[in-house]
XYZ file of C-alpha atoms in Angstrom:
474
model
C -27.171 67.773 138.187
C -27.114 64.564 140.500
C -31.101 64.455 140.714
C -31.239 64.285 136.655
C -28.881 61.631 136.848
C -30.826 59.569 139.227
C -34.072 60.130 137.376
C -32.403 58.873 133.881
C -31.006 55.853 135.754
C -34.721 54.768 137.318
C -36.383 55.378 133.983
C -33.932 53.134 132.085
C -34.468 50.040 134.748
C -37.988 48.008 134.443
C -39.830 47.463 137.269
C -39.995 43.553 137.984
C -43.222 41.661 137.617
C -44.587 44.539 135.200
C -44.872 44.660 131.541
C -42.792 47.631 129.952
C -44.358 49.582 127.358
C -42.410 50.145 124.103
C -40.135 52.609 124.232
C -41.277 55.893 122.430
C -40.178 56.287 118.632
C -38.391 59.366 117.738
C -39.854 61.895 115.510
C -40.646 61.219 111.655
C -37.690 62.522 109.576
C -35.176 62.324 112.572
C -32.523 59.096 112.671
C -31.869 58.039 116.323
C -28.271 57.877 117.155
C -28.607 54.551 119.487
C -24.365 55.226 120.728
C -25.341 58.739 122.255
C -23.564 60.939 119.478
C -24.260 64.501 119.034
C -25.717 65.739 115.977
C -22.469 66.579 114.311
C -21.351 62.620 114.739
C -18.839 63.350 117.690
C -19.211 61.557 121.032
C -19.515 63.601 124.030
C -16.940 63.175 126.653
C -17.964 61.092 129.442
C -19.275 62.798 132.664
C -16.825 63.835 135.389
C -17.195 60.884 138.219
C -20.055 59.207 136.450
C -20.536 55.716 135.603
C -23.133 55.295 132.978
C -24.285 52.109 131.903
C -23.860 51.700 127.884
C -26.892 49.132 128.447
C -29.766 48.325 130.719
C -28.740 46.292 133.479
C -31.507 43.788 133.517
C -33.508 42.742 130.114
C -37.281 42.077 130.224
C -38.341 38.144 130.497
C -40.571 38.447 127.630
C -40.047 37.370 124.014
C -38.895 40.512 122.842
C -35.613 41.761 122.054
C -35.055 45.132 124.082
C -34.741 48.115 121.657
C -32.119 50.477 122.446
C -32.862 53.442 124.464
C -32.608 56.815 122.834
C -30.330 58.942 125.292
C -30.549 62.743 124.222
C -27.212 64.126 124.357
C -26.200 65.843 127.460
C -24.018 69.038 127.720
C -20.448 68.213 128.799
C -18.703 69.850 131.590
C -15.545 71.564 131.595
C -13.015 70.021 133.520
C -9.622 71.645 134.358
C -6.852 69.381 133.328
C -4.010 68.419 135.685
C -1.389 70.037 133.614
C -2.470 73.505 131.959
C 0.042 73.593 129.813
C -0.570 70.700 127.732
C -4.060 71.939 127.467
C -5.203 72.527 123.711
C -8.213 74.552 124.678
C -7.639 77.849 125.834
C -8.996 79.437 128.699
C -11.992 81.164 128.664
C -11.606 84.914 127.891
C -8.677 84.722 125.471
C -8.966 84.756 121.371
C -7.797 81.979 120.099
C -4.124 82.378 118.112
C -4.574 82.118 114.291
C -1.074 80.550 112.922
C -2.089 81.610 109.139
C -3.174 85.236 109.916
C -0.120 87.426 108.551
C 1.784 89.215 111.336
C 3.622 92.638 110.819
C 6.736 92.983 113.181
C 7.845 96.552 113.597
C 11.610 97.177 113.677
C 12.506 98.715 117.215
C 14.202 101.865 116.400
C 17.892 101.869 117.221
C 18.882 103.850 120.389
C 20.314 107.267 120.217
C 23.989 107.945 120.423
C 25.281 110.406 123.192
C 27.768 113.082 122.320
C 29.610 112.278 125.475
C 30.214 108.867 124.792
C 31.488 109.880 121.125
C 34.013 112.419 122.716
C 35.213 109.774 125.129
C 35.896 107.384 122.480
C 37.522 109.856 120.061
C 39.930 110.746 122.982
C 40.968 107.527 123.940
C 40.357 105.263 120.702
C 40.017 107.985 117.892
C 43.302 106.914 116.468
C 42.147 103.690 115.818
C 38.569 104.940 114.861
C 36.793 103.756 117.857
C 34.330 106.610 117.524
C 33.759 105.680 114.072
C 32.544 101.945 115.232
C 30.231 103.527 117.813
C 28.289 105.869 115.430
C 27.752 102.837 112.940
C 30.650 103.633 110.541
C 32.472 100.447 110.207
C 34.051 101.182 106.652
C 35.420 104.576 108.553
C 36.522 102.498 111.459
C 38.330 100.290 109.850
C 40.628 102.995 107.540
C 41.133 104.659 110.593
C 42.590 101.479 112.373
C 44.961 100.677 109.547
C 45.822 104.252 108.942
C 46.388 105.474 112.431
C 43.419 108.032 111.844
C 44.473 108.849 108.551
C 47.841 109.744 109.854
C 45.995 112.221 112.514
C 44.851 114.190 109.940
C 41.215 112.869 110.000
C 41.370 112.453 114.234
C 42.045 116.164 114.370
C 39.263 117.124 111.739
C 36.962 114.752 113.835
C 37.193 116.791 117.044
C 35.395 119.956 115.157
C 32.633 117.821 113.602
C 32.064 115.149 115.867
C 28.339 116.720 116.926
C 27.821 116.656 113.226
C 28.300 113.091 113.089
C 26.607 112.259 116.005
C 23.328 114.010 114.719
C 23.509 112.647 111.284
C 23.683 109.191 113.178
C 20.746 109.451 115.231
C 18.725 111.033 112.121
C 19.318 108.004 109.969
C 18.441 105.712 112.873
C 15.226 107.541 113.366
C 14.051 107.867 109.803
C 15.192 104.119 109.059
C 15.679 104.945 105.425
C 18.367 102.862 103.483
C 18.960 105.625 101.093
C 20.012 107.865 103.593
C 23.262 105.461 104.250
C 24.278 105.465 100.633
C 24.115 109.679 100.507
C 27.435 111.059 99.978
C 28.721 113.995 102.507
C 30.785 117.013 101.819
C 32.792 116.945 105.108
C 33.639 112.839 104.362
C 35.052 113.817 101.162
C 37.177 116.603 101.934
C 38.697 114.273 104.838
C 39.389 111.739 102.556
C 40.865 114.317 99.960
C 43.597 115.487 102.674
C 46.103 113.674 102.809
C 44.523 110.574 100.996
C 43.741 112.172 98.131
C 46.896 111.609 96.393
C 45.860 107.789 96.565
C 42.306 108.584 94.875
C 40.606 107.800 98.020
C 37.852 110.646 97.824
C 37.261 109.240 94.415
C 36.551 105.458 95.724
C 34.365 107.295 98.465
C 32.516 108.983 95.464
C 32.177 105.795 93.145
C 34.858 107.236 90.916
C 36.566 104.023 90.638
C 38.305 104.715 87.299
C 39.593 108.164 88.777
C 40.396 106.460 92.098
C 42.812 103.831 90.029
C 44.239 106.498 88.054
C 44.970 108.565 91.114
C 46.343 105.549 92.908
C 49.218 104.916 90.318
C 49.831 108.473 89.206
C 49.667 109.730 92.654
C 47.045 111.812 92.182
C 48.018 112.972 88.622
C 51.642 114.045 89.789
C 49.692 116.279 92.332
C 47.916 118.496 90.025
C 44.533 116.513 89.825
C 44.788 116.462 93.749
C 44.748 120.333 93.813
C 41.814 120.353 91.255
C 39.711 118.379 93.116
C 39.993 120.857 96.028
C 37.900 123.148 94.050
C 35.523 120.638 91.905
C 34.857 118.503 95.205
C 31.065 119.904 95.626
C 30.444 119.344 92.238
C 31.583 115.596 92.636
C 29.544 115.173 95.936
C 26.519 116.509 93.993
C 27.150 114.317 90.877
C 27.585 111.296 93.149
C 24.205 111.841 94.788
C 22.220 111.996 91.509
C 20.668 109.670 89.391
C 22.361 110.754 86.372
C 24.012 107.431 84.863
C 27.640 107.590 83.817
C 26.967 105.921 80.622
C 24.833 108.963 79.227
C 27.151 112.125 79.899
C 30.641 112.347 80.796
C 31.506 114.483 83.822
C 32.962 118.138 83.294
C 35.162 117.755 86.330
C 36.811 114.292 85.175
C 37.532 115.744 81.630
C 38.815 118.887 83.072
C 41.150 117.233 85.359
C 42.482 114.392 82.944
C 43.047 117.160 80.401
C 45.213 119.825 82.352
C 46.983 117.086 84.415
C 49.985 115.240 83.044
C 48.037 112.395 81.951
C 46.582 114.671 79.290
C 49.993 114.398 77.469
C 49.120 110.478 77.031
C 45.931 111.465 75.604
C 43.520 110.615 79.052
C 40.847 112.581 78.206
C 40.844 111.368 74.744
C 40.535 108.038 76.053
C 37.879 109.124 78.326
C 35.558 110.668 75.544
C 36.138 107.775 73.592
C 38.043 108.981 70.796
C 40.461 106.496 70.774
C 42.234 107.522 67.696
C 43.587 110.927 69.029
C 44.455 108.802 72.426
C 46.461 106.561 70.479
C 48.371 109.681 68.721
C 48.737 111.469 71.624
C 50.490 108.146 73.569
C 52.957 107.608 70.917
C 53.533 111.512 70.207
C 53.609 112.558 74.042
C 50.658 114.840 73.063
C 51.417 115.684 69.667
C 54.774 116.956 70.946
C 52.919 119.208 73.853
C 51.082 121.401 71.379
C 47.780 119.337 71.335
C 48.108 119.011 75.089
C 48.119 123.160 75.704
C 45.290 123.509 73.143
C 43.314 121.197 74.954
C 43.467 122.913 78.078
C 41.040 125.524 76.249
C 38.785 123.158 74.016
C 38.096 120.560 76.478
C 34.792 121.924 77.193
C 33.758 121.882 73.338
C 35.225 118.216 73.374
C 32.781 117.354 75.846
C 29.922 118.967 74.695
C 30.692 117.463 71.432
C 30.531 113.961 73.006
C 27.088 114.588 74.766
C 25.700 115.609 71.806
C 26.960 112.947 69.726
C 25.535 110.374 72.188
C 21.837 111.813 71.973
C 21.959 111.917 68.386
C 23.652 108.891 67.650
C 25.887 110.212 64.589
C 29.764 110.524 65.484
C 31.169 110.142 61.854
C 31.685 114.197 61.068
C 34.950 115.780 60.843
C 35.761 118.801 62.742
C 38.102 121.746 61.847
C 39.830 122.243 65.041
C 40.623 118.403 64.919
C 42.060 119.126 61.573
C 44.316 122.151 62.164
C 45.269 120.801 65.313
C 46.875 117.333 62.983
C 48.138 120.088 60.595
C 50.524 121.490 63.017
C 52.889 120.145 63.383
C 52.321 116.769 61.611
C 50.918 118.402 58.430
C 54.050 117.809 56.507
C 53.311 113.775 57.019
C 49.723 114.434 55.490
C 47.791 113.543 59.034
C 45.167 115.622 58.762
C 44.508 114.112 54.712
C 43.924 110.659 56.467
C 41.927 112.172 58.931
C 39.749 113.746 56.201
C 39.524 110.006 54.474
C 42.135 111.368 51.893
C 44.477 108.514 52.123
C 46.299 108.850 48.297
C 46.724 112.530 49.528
C 48.082 111.810 53.061
C 50.850 109.161 51.379
C 51.791 111.772 48.571
C 52.354 114.282 51.679
C 54.087 111.612 53.607
C 56.688 110.711 50.776
C 57.183 114.460 49.865
C 56.881 116.111 52.976
C 53.699 118.177 52.308
C 54.786 118.507 48.505
C 57.851 120.237 49.822
C 55.935 122.546 52.157
C 53.937 124.101 49.485
C 51.007 121.718 49.934
C 51.031 122.465 53.704
C 50.933 126.300 53.609
C 47.986 125.968 50.968
C 46.338 123.711 53.193
C 46.264 126.210 55.919
C 43.905 128.354 53.998
C 41.670 126.085 52.181
C 41.423 123.668 55.456
C 37.737 124.505 55.973
C 36.793 123.640 52.489
C 38.662 119.948 52.899
C 36.129 119.632 56.128
C 32.965 120.504 54.509
C 33.538 118.395 51.448
C 34.352 115.620 53.878
C 30.912 115.607 55.829
C 28.993 116.310 52.692
C 30.547 112.803 51.342
C 29.549 111.490 54.818
C 26.254 112.651 54.761
C 25.560 111.496 51.131
C 26.798 107.949 52.289
C 24.334 108.042 55.271
C 21.531 109.030 53.216
C 22.438 106.188 50.580
C 22.111 103.671 53.112
C 18.978 104.709 54.702
C 16.930 104.456 51.282
C 18.661 101.049 50.885
C 17.023 100.143 54.050
C 13.835 101.601 53.198
C 13.801 99.869 49.771
C 14.734 96.702 51.982
C 11.964 97.332 54.306
C 8.709 98.694 53.413
C 7.756 99.820 57.031
C 11.187 101.650 57.382
C 10.784 104.740 59.338
C 13.985 107.570 59.171
C 15.186 107.469 62.846
C 13.857 104.213 63.770
C 16.076 101.753 64.416
C 15.477 98.081 63.068
C 18.345 96.441 64.311
C 21.289 95.146 62.182
C 19.881 95.278 58.332
C 22.587 93.971 55.883
C 22.424 96.795 52.903
C 25.111 94.508 50.739
C 24.068 91.890 48.095
C 24.672 88.222 49.343
C 25.818 86.073 46.100
C 24.028 88.354 43.792
C 20.469 88.954 46.094
C 19.893 91.987 48.245
C 17.122 91.463 51.319
C 13.919 92.085 50.335
C 11.545 91.797 53.006
C 11.963 90.164 56.526
C 14.597 87.845 55.404
C 13.534 87.359 52.105
C 15.817 87.345 49.203
C 15.925 87.769 45.555
C 18.329 88.126 42.505
C 19.330 91.512 41.474
C 22.316 92.649 39.595
C 25.134 94.865 40.837
C 24.391 98.410 41.523
C 20.327 97.872 41.582
C 18.471 97.419 44.540
C 14.873 95.653 44.085
C 12.561 97.883 42.543
C 9.195 96.367 44.110
C 9.535 95.498 48.098
C 7.648 92.008 48.272
C 8.165 90.902 44.868
C 11.096 89.540 43.539
C 11.836 87.516 40.659
C 12.485 83.762 40.757
C 14.071 81.323 38.063
C 12.033 77.971 37.386
C 12.475 75.962 34.508
C 14.849 78.587 32.770
C 12.018 81.393 32.832
C 11.879 84.214 35.310
C 8.489 84.432 37.260
C 7.601 86.546 39.874
C 7.243 85.361 43.674
C 4.758 87.251 45.712
C 6.367 87.904 49.589
C 5.559 89.817 52.208
C 4.058 93.233 51.765
C 3.450 92.747 48.189
C 0.062 93.863 46.494
C -1.512 91.230 44.243
C -2.596 92.310 40.854
C 0.314 94.712 40.438
C 1.567 94.491 36.807
C 3.513 97.506 36.137
C 6.813 97.847 37.565
C 8.631 101.111 38.672
C 11.948 101.811 37.027
C 14.638 100.208 39.200
C 16.838 102.510 41.447
C 20.110 102.938 40.571
C 22.696 103.597 43.534
C 24.860 106.796 43.032
C 28.533 106.089 42.429
C 30.287 106.910 44.849
C 33.449 108.798 43.954
C 36.883 107.133 44.560
C 38.995 108.922 47.341
C 42.293 110.479 47.025
C 40.949 113.513 44.868
C-alpha cells in the first residue's frame, strides 16, 4: 500500500524544466468528480496516517491553468475505534439488528409448586390462607385470612384435598389458558357451602349474585335453601361452566329453591319467572294463605317450562287453567278469577255479592275450563286483528318477522299507510290500498301515489272493516 501511495505522489508532481502533457480526459459519458467522491456522492474517509495534498504543490510556469487531476476512488481501510461501545458499525460476523422487525416474546412458564412446601404452609399458616396465596389463589387466601380458615372447616378439608389443588395449579400454569382460571370446581363450591352457604358464599362463587344476596339476608332461605343446595350443587357448577346465558332460560334449581323455601310464601319464585302479578298477590296474601305456596311445590316445573316456552315464541298473554283454579280458591268469593280472565264486570259483581252468595262461585268450579277457553280465543282474535292491520299498513309485512313498534291506531283520523305516510281514514277502517291514500286539495279529494303503489290502478278493492270487539263483562 505504501508503494502505491508514493507512485501516485510522484506522478502528481511535475518534473522541473519539462513541459507537462495535458492530463488524460475521462471517457465520454462519464462526469469526473474533482473532489474525489465515490460514485454514490459520499466522501471517502481519509486514509489512516496519510496526508494527501488536495492540490499539486508546484504549479507549472506556463501560461495555462492547471486542470484538476482525476483521482480514482480508493478503498478505505477499516480502523478500529478507540471506544468500541460507541461504534455505530457492527463488527464483522454479526447480523445487523433491525428495529422495525417484529419480535415475539414467549412468556416464561411459571415454576411448579411443591406439595411439600404447600403442606408446610398449610400447617403453619393454613388458618390465614398461606397455602392459597402460595398456590396463586389470592381471593381464597383473603377469605381464609378474614374468616380464620372458614372457621377452621375449610382448613380441615384442605388437608385432604391439597394434592388436588397443587396439581390443578401446575396444570393451569403449564397450559397458560386464561379460561382455566375462570372454571368453577365442585370441591371449591362444597367448601364454601359449609359453613358459608348460609351467607350465600357458594352462590357468589358460582356467579349467582341474585341468590347470593337473597341467602345473605335470609340466612340461606332460613336453612331450607342451604339444605337443597347440598343435592343440587353439581347442577349449579355445571351451569356456571356452561355458555348458556341466564337471560334465555331460567334455572330449574333456582326455581325449586325459591318455591320450596319460605321465600315462596312471599312469591319469590313468581318474581323470578317474571310473574309480577302473582308475586305481588303472594306477597300481600302470604302465598294466598299458604294454599298457593303448597300447590307450587308440585307445579313449579310446569311454571318454569311455560316461561321458557314463552321466551321462545314471544307470546305470553294466554291464560292457564291451573292459575284460574288457584285464584278461584279461596279468593273466588271476591271474583279474583274473573279479574284474571279479563272479566272485570263479573269480578266487581262477585266482590260486592260475595260470589253471588256462593252460588256463582260453585258454578264456576264446573265451567272454569270454558271460561279459560273463551278468554284465550278472544286474545287470539285480538292478535290476529293486530297482525292484519300491520299487513295493511306495510305491504311487505311477513308474519313472524319483527318490524319494530308500528302504530295500529289512528292519528288525527289518519292511519299509517307505508313507511311513515299517513292518509285520512274513517274510524273503524284501514286504508284499502297501501301506498295510495286520498288527500284533499281545493276542496276535492285526489289520490296521491305513495311508496309501494302501482301506477295505473283505477279499481279500488272494497274497504276492510275491522271486526267489532265485544264488550267485556259478559
